[in-house]
Short mmCIF file of C-alpha atoms and ligand atoms in Angstrom, two decimals:
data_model
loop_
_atom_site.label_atom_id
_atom_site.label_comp_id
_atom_site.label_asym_id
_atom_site.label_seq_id
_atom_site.Cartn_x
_atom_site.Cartn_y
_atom_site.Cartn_z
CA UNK N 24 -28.20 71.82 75.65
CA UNK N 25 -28.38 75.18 73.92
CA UNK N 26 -25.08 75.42 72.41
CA UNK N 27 -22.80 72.48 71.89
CA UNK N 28 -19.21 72.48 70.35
CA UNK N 29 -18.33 69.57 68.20
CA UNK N 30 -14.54 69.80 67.36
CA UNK N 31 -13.21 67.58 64.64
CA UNK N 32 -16.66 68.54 63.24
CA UNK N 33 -16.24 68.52 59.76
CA UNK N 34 -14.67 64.62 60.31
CA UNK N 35 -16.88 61.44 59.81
CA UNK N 36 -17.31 61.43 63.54
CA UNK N 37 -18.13 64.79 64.30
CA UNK N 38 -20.07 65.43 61.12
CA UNK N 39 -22.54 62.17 61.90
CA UNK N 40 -22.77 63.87 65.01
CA UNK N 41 -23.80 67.05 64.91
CA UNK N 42 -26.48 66.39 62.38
CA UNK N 43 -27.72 63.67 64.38
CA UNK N 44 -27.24 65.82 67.94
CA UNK N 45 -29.41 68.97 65.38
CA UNK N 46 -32.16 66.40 64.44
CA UNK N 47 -32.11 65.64 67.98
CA UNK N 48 -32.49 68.97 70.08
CA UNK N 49 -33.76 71.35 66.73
CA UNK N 50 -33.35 73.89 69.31
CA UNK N 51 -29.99 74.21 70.44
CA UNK N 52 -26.92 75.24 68.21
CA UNK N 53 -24.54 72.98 67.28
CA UNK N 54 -21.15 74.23 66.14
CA UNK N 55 -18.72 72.08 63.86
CA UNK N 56 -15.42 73.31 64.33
CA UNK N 57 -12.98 71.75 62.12
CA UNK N 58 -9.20 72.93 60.19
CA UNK N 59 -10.43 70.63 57.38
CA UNK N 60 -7.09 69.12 57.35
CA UNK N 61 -8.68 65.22 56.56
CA UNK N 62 -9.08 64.85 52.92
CA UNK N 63 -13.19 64.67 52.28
CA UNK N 64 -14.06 66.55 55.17
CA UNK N 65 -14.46 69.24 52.77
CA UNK N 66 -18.05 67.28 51.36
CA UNK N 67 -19.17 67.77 55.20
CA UNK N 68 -19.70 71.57 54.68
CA UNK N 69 -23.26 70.63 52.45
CA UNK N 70 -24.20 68.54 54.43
CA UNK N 71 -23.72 70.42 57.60
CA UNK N 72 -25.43 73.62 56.08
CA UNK N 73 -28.31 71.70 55.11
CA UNK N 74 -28.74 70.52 58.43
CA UNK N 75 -28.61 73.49 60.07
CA UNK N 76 -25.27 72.89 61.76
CA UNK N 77 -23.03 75.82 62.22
CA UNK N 78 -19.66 75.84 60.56
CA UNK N 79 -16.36 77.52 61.65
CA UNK N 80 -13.23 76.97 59.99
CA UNK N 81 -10.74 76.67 63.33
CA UNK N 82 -8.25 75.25 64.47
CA UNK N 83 -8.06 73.10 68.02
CA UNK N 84 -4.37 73.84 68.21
CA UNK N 85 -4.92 77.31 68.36
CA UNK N 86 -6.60 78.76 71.77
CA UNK N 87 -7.96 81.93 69.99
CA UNK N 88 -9.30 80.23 66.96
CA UNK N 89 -11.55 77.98 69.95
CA UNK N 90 -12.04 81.28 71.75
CA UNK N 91 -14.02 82.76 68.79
CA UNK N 92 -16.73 80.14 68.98
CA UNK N 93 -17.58 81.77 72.58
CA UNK N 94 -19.51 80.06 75.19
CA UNK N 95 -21.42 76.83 74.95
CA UNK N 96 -22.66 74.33 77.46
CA UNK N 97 -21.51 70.82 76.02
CA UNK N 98 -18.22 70.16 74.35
CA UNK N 99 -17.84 66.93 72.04
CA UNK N 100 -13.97 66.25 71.27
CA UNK N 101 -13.88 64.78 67.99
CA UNK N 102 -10.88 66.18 66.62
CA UNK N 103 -8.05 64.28 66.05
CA UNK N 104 -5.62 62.76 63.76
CA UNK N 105 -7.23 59.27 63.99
CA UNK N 106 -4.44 57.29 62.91
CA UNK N 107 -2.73 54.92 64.70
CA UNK N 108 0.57 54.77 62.54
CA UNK N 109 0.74 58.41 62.25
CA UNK N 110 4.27 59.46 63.61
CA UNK N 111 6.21 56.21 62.50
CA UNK N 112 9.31 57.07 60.68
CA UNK N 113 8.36 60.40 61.01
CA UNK N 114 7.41 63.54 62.66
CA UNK N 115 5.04 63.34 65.40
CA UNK N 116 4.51 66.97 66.32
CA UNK N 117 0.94 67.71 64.51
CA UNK N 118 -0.27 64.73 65.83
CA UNK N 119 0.91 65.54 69.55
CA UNK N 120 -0.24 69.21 68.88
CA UNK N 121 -3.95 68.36 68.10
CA UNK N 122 -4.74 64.96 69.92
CA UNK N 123 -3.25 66.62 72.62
CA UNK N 124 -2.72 70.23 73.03
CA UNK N 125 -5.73 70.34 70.97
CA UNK N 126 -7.42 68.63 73.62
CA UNK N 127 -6.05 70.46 76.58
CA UNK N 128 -7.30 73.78 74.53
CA UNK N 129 -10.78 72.74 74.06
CA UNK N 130 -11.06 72.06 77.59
CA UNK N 131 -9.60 75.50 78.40
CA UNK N 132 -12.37 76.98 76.25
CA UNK N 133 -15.20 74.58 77.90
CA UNK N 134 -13.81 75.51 81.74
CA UNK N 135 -15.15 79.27 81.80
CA UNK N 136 -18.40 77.97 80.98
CA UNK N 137 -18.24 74.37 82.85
CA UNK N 138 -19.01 72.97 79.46
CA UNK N 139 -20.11 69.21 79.44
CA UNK N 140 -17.49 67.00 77.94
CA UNK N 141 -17.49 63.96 76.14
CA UNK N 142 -14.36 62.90 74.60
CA UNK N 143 -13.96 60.50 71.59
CA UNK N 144 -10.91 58.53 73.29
CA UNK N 145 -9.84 55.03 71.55
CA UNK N 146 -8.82 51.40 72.54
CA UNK N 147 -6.04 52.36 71.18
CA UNK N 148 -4.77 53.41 74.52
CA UNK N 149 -4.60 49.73 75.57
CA UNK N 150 -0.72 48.88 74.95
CA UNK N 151 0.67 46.97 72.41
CA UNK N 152 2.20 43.92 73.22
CA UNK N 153 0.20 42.19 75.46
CA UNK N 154 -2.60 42.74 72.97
CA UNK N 155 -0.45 40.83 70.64
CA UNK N 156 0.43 38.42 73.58
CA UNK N 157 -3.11 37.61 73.77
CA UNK N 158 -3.44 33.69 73.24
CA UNK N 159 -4.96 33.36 69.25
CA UNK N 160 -6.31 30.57 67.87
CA UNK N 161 -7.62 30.10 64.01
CA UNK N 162 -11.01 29.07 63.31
CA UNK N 163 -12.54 29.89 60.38
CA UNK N 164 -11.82 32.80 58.45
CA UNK N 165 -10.53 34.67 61.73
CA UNK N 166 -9.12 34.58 64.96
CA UNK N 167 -9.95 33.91 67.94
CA UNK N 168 -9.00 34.06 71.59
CA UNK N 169 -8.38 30.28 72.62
CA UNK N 170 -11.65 28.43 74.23
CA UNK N 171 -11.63 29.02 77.68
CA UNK N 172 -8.42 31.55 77.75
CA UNK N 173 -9.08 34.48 80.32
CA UNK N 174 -7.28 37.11 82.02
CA UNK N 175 -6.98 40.82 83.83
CA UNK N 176 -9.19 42.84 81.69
CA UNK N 177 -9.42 40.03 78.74
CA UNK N 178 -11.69 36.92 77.72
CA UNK N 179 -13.51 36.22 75.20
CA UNK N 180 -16.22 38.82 75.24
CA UNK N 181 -13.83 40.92 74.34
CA UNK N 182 -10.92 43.68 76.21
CA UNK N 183 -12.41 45.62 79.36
CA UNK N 184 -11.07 48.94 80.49
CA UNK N 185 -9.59 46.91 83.35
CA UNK N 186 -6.91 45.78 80.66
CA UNK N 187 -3.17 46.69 82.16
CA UNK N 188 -2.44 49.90 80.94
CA UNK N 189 1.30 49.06 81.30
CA UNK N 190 3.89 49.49 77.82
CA UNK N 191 3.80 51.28 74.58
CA UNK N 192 0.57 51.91 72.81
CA UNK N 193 1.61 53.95 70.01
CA UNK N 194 2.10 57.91 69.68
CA UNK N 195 -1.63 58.05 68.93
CA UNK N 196 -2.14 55.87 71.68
CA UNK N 197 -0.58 57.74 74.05
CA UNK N 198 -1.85 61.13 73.08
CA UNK N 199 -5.64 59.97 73.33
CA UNK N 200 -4.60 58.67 76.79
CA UNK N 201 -2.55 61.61 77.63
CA UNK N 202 -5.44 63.77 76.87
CA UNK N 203 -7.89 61.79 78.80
CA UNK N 204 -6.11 62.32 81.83
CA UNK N 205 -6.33 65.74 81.22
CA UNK N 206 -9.99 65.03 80.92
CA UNK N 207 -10.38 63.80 84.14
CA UNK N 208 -7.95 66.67 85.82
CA UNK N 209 -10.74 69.02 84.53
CA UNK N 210 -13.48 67.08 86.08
CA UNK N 211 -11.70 66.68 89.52
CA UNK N 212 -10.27 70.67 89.63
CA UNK N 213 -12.84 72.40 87.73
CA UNK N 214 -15.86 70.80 88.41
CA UNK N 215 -16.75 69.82 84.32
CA UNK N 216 -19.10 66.75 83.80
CA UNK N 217 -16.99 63.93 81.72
CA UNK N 218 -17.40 61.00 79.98
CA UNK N 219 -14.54 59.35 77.88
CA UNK N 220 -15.57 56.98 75.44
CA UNK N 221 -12.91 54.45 74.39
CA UNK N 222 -14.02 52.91 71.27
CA UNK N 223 -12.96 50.50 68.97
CA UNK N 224 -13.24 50.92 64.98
CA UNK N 225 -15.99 52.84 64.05
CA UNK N 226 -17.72 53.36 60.79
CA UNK N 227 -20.04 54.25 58.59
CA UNK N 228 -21.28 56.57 55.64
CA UNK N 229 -19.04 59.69 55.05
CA UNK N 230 -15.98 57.95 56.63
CA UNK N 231 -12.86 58.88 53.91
CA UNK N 232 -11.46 55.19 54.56
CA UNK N 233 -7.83 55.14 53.79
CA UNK N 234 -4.95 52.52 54.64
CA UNK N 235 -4.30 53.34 57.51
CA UNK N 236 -7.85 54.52 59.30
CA UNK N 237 -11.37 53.40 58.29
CA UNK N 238 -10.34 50.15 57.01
CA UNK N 239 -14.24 49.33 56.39
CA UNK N 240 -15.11 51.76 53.67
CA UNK N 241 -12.17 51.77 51.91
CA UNK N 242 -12.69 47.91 51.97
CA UNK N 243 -16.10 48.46 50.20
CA UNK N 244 -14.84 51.34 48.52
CA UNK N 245 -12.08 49.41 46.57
CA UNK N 246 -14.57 46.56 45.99
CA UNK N 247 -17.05 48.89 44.25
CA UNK N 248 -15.10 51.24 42.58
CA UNK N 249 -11.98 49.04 41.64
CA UNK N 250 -7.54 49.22 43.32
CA UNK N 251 -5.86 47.02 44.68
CA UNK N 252 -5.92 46.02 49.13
CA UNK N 253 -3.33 44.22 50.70
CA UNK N 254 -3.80 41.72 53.87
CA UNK N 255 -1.30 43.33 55.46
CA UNK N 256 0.96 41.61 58.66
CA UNK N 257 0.23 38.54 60.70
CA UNK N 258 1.69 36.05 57.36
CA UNK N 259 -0.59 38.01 55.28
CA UNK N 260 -3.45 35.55 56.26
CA UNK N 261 -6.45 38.70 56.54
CA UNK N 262 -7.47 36.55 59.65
CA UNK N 263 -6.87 40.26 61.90
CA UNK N 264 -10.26 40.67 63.47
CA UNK N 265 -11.91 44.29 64.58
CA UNK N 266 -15.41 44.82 66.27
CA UNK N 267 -17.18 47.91 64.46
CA UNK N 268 -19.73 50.57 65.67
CA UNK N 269 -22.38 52.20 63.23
CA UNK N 270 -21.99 56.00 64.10
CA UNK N 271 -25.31 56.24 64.45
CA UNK N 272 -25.26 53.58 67.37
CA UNK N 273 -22.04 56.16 68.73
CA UNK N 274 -24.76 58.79 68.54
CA UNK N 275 -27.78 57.14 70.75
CA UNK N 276 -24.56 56.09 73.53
CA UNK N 277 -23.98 59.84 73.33
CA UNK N 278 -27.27 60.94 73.66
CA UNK N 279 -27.95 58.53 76.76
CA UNK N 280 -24.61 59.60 78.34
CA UNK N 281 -25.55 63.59 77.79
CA UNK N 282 -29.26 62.44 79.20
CA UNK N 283 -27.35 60.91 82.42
CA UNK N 284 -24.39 62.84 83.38
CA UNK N 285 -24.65 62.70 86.75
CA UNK N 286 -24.89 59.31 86.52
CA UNK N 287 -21.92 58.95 84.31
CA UNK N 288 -19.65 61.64 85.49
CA UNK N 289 -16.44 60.81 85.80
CA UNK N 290 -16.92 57.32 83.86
CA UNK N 291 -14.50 55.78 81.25
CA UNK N 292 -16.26 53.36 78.56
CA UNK N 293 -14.90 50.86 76.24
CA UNK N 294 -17.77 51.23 73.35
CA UNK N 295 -17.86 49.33 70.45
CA UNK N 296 -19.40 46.60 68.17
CA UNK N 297 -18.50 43.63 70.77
CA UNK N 298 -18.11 40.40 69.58
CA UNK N 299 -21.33 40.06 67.48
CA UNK N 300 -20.56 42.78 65.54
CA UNK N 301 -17.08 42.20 64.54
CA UNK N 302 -15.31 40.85 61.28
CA UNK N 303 -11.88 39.64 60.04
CA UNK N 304 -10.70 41.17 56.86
CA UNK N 305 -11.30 37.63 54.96
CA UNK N 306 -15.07 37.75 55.88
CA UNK N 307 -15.03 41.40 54.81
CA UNK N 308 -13.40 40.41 51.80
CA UNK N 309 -15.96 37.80 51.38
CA UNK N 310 -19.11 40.44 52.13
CA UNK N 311 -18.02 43.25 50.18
CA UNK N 312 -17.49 40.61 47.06
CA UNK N 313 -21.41 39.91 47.53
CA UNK N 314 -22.16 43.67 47.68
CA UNK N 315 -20.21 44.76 45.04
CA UNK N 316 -20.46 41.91 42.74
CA UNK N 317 -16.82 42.03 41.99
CA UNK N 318 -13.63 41.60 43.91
CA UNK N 319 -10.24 43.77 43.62
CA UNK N 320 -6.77 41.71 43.62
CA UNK N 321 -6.21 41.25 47.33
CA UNK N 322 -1.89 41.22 47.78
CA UNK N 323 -0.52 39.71 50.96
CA UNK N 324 2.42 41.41 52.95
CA UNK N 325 3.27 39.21 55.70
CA UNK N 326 5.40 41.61 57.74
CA UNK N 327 3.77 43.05 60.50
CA UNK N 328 3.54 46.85 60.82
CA UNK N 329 5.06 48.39 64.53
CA UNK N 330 1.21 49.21 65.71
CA UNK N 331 -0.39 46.26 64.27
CA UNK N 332 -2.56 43.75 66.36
CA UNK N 333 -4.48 40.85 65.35
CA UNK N 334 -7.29 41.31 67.24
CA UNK N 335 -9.42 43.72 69.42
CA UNK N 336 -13.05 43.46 70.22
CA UNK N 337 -14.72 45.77 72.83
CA UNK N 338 -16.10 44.03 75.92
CA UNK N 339 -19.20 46.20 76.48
CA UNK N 340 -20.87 44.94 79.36
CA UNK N 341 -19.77 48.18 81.74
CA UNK N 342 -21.31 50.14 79.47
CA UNK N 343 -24.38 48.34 79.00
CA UNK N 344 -24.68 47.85 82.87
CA UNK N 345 -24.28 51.56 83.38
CA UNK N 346 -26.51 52.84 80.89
CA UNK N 347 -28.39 50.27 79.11
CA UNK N 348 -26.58 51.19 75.71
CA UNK N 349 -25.82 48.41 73.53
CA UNK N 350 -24.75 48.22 69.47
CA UNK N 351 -28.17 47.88 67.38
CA UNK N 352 -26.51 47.56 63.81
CA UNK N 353 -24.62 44.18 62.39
CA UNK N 354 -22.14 43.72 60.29
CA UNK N 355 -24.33 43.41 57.23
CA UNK N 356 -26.85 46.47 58.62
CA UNK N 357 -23.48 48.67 58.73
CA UNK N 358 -22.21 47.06 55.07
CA UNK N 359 -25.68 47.67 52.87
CA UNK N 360 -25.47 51.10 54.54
CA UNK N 361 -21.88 52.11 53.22
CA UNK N 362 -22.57 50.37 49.76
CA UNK N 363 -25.75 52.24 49.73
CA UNK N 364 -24.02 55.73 50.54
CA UNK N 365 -20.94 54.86 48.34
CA UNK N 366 -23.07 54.09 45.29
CA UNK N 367 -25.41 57.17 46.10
CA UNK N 368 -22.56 59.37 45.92
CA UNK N 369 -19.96 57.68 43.72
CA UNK N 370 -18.66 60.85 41.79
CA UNK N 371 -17.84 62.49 44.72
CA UNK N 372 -16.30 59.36 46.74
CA UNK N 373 -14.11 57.70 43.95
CA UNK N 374 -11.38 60.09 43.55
CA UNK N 375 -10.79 59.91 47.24
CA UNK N 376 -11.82 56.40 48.01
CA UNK N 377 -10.40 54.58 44.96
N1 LIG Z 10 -12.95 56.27 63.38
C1 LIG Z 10 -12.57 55.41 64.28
O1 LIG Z 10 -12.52 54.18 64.02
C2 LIG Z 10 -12.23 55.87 65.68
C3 LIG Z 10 -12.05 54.89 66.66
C4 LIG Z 10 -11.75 55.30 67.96
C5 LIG Z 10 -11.65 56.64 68.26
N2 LIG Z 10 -11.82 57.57 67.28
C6 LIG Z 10 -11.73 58.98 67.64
O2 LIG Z 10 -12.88 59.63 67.18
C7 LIG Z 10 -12.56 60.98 66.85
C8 LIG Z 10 -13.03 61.29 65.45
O3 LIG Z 10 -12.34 60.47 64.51
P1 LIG Z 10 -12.83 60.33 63.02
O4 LIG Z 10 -12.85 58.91 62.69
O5 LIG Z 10 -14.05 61.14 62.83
O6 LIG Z 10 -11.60 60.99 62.25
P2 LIG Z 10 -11.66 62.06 61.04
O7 LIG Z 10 -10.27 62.20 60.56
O8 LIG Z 10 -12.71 61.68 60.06
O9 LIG Z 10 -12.15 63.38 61.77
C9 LIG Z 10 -11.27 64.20 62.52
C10 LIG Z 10 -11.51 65.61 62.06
O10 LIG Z 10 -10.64 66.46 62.80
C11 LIG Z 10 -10.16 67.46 61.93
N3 LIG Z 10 -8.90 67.97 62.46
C12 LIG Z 10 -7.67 67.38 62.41
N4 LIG Z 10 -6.76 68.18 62.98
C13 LIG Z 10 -7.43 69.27 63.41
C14 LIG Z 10 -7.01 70.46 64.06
N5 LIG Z 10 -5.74 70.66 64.41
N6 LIG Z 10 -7.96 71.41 64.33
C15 LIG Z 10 -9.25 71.23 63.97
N7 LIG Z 10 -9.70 70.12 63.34
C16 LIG Z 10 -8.79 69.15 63.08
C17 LIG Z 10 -10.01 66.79 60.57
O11 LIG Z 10 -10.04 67.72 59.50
C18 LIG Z 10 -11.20 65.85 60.57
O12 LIG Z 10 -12.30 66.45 59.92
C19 LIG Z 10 -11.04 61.12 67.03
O13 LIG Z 10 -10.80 61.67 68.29
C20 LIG Z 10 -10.56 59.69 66.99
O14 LIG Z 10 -9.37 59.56 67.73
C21 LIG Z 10 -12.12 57.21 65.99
#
């Protein structure tokens, strides 16, 4: 790699990435291109400067804004708006625009140069209601698929990218699929090494969790630095369970997948936590209490938003089979890490996190 474009750089993603991807190859140049639209991406810019990261102020909607970077040899796709409800009850154009025109113009810039390409893709691409069709029991603090329940793409280590692709996914959903067709058109037409990554929730330090994305940290945010959270949908009951990734684990899949490309070419990955590294928002509830020392008022709103689902944990074993990847950091690793960060920086976090 001598020169690598990181899109969505500036975001907790792409920022934890191309300071890990610098400390990684001190040689090559890594560029984090970013419109700065997410709120806190602005605290990226130190960080990124003092890493040695290259910063330009772009936008992946606009081809000439992409074509002013110039040429570079691997392309990571990390721009996006991330959330899932973005577009209900609402307009749905800057979301299309940048998950995926934004996408189709970053691989324009990459094909002139037959850039590498990763792409940050999402689970969320897996549809809706048979996710929610899924057979749930209770046990404990969470759910759970029922003992013994199995299916196409489905058991209970969790949903494989053989899950039917069939129904409505969300706006988001569709655009990250969308675009990773697109993906693969490039690979098959123009010859570009690909990897798509679908992963479930990922987290970290520097994510700016908000309600509706990067339910972790603003879970420990609001514990730490006091508001209100809501269990929100399925009765209220916070049983909803998510598997989580440490970016830092995201990064050493990455670097294996750059390392093997041949290998990988072409492949599509569910990544994530898996089921020992995943958590219902009452067992959050219950660790972030212990880390903080406190707990916020916890409301309960029992109606169930459109996108909602009550569970999704990453089956990883393609992945692991294909490249030997697999999550390092637990739940309480990935917890003491966020409370560390969000104490370390608390004046700059709390008037976006609180
Ligand atoms: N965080 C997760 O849990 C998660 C899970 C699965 C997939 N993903 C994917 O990972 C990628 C990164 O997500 P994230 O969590 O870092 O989100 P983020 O919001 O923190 O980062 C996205 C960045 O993209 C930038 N951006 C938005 N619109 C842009 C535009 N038009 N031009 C240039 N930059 C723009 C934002 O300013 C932000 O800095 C996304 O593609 C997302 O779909 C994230």
């Amino acid at each position: 790699m001598k020169r690598v474009l990181v899109t969505g750089g500036a975001g907790f993603v792409g920022s934890n990435l191309s300071i890990l991807l610098k400390r990684e190859h001190g040689d090559a140049e890594i560029i984090a291109f970013d419109n700065l639209k997410r709120r806190g991406s602005e605290l990226a810019l130190p960080r990124l400067r003092e890493a040695g990261v290259t910063f330009v102020h772009g936008d992946i909607r606009n081809p000439e804004d992409l074509q002013s970077v110039g040429a570079f040899d691997t392309l990571l796709d990390c721009a996006a708006e991330p959330s899932v409800h973005a577009g209900y009850g609402g307009d749905p154009r800057y979301l299309i625009n940048t998950n995926l025109t934004g996408t189709f113009n970053a691989l324009e810039a990459a094909r002139p140069h037959k850039a590498d390409v990763v792409f940050l893709s999402s689970s969320r691409v897996y549809p809706i209601a048979p996710l929610r069709d899924l057979p749930m029991a209770t046990e404990g603090e969470r759910f759970v698929i029922k003992p013994g329940a199995k299916g196409t793409g489905w058991s209970a280590a969790g949903i494989a990218t053989d899950f039917p692709l069939g129904g409505a996914r969300s706006l988001y959903g569709a655009s990250k699929l969308a675009a990773e067709l697109l993906v693969e058109e490039y690979r098959a037409t123009y010859g570009l090494r690909t990897v798509v990554n679908r992963c479930g929730v990922l987290t970290g330090p520097w994510q700016m969790g908000k309600v509706d994305q990067g339910f972790l940290v603003l879970w420990a945010a609001r514990h730490l630095y006091g508001g209100e959270l809501t269990y929100m949908g399925f009765g209220g009951s916070g049983h909803q369970v998510r598997d989580i990734l440490h970016v830092a684990d995201l990064h050493r899949l990455v670097e294996t997948q750059l390392k093997n490309l041949d290998s990988c070419n072409g492949a599509v990955f569910n990544a994530g936590g898996g089921h020992g590294v995943s958590v219902s928002l009452r067992e959050l509830s219950d660790a972030c209490a212990r880390h903080a020392g406190k707990s916020p008022k916890i409301n309960r709103d029992a109606s169930t938003r459109a996108a909602d689902i009550p569970y999704y944990v990453t089956d990883n074993t393609d992945v692991t089979r294909r490249t030997g990847w697999k999550p390092g950091q637990s739940v309480e690793d990935i917890l003491t890490d966020v409370f560390q960060w969000l104490r370390d920086h608390h004046a700059d976090l709390e008037p976006i996190l609180r």
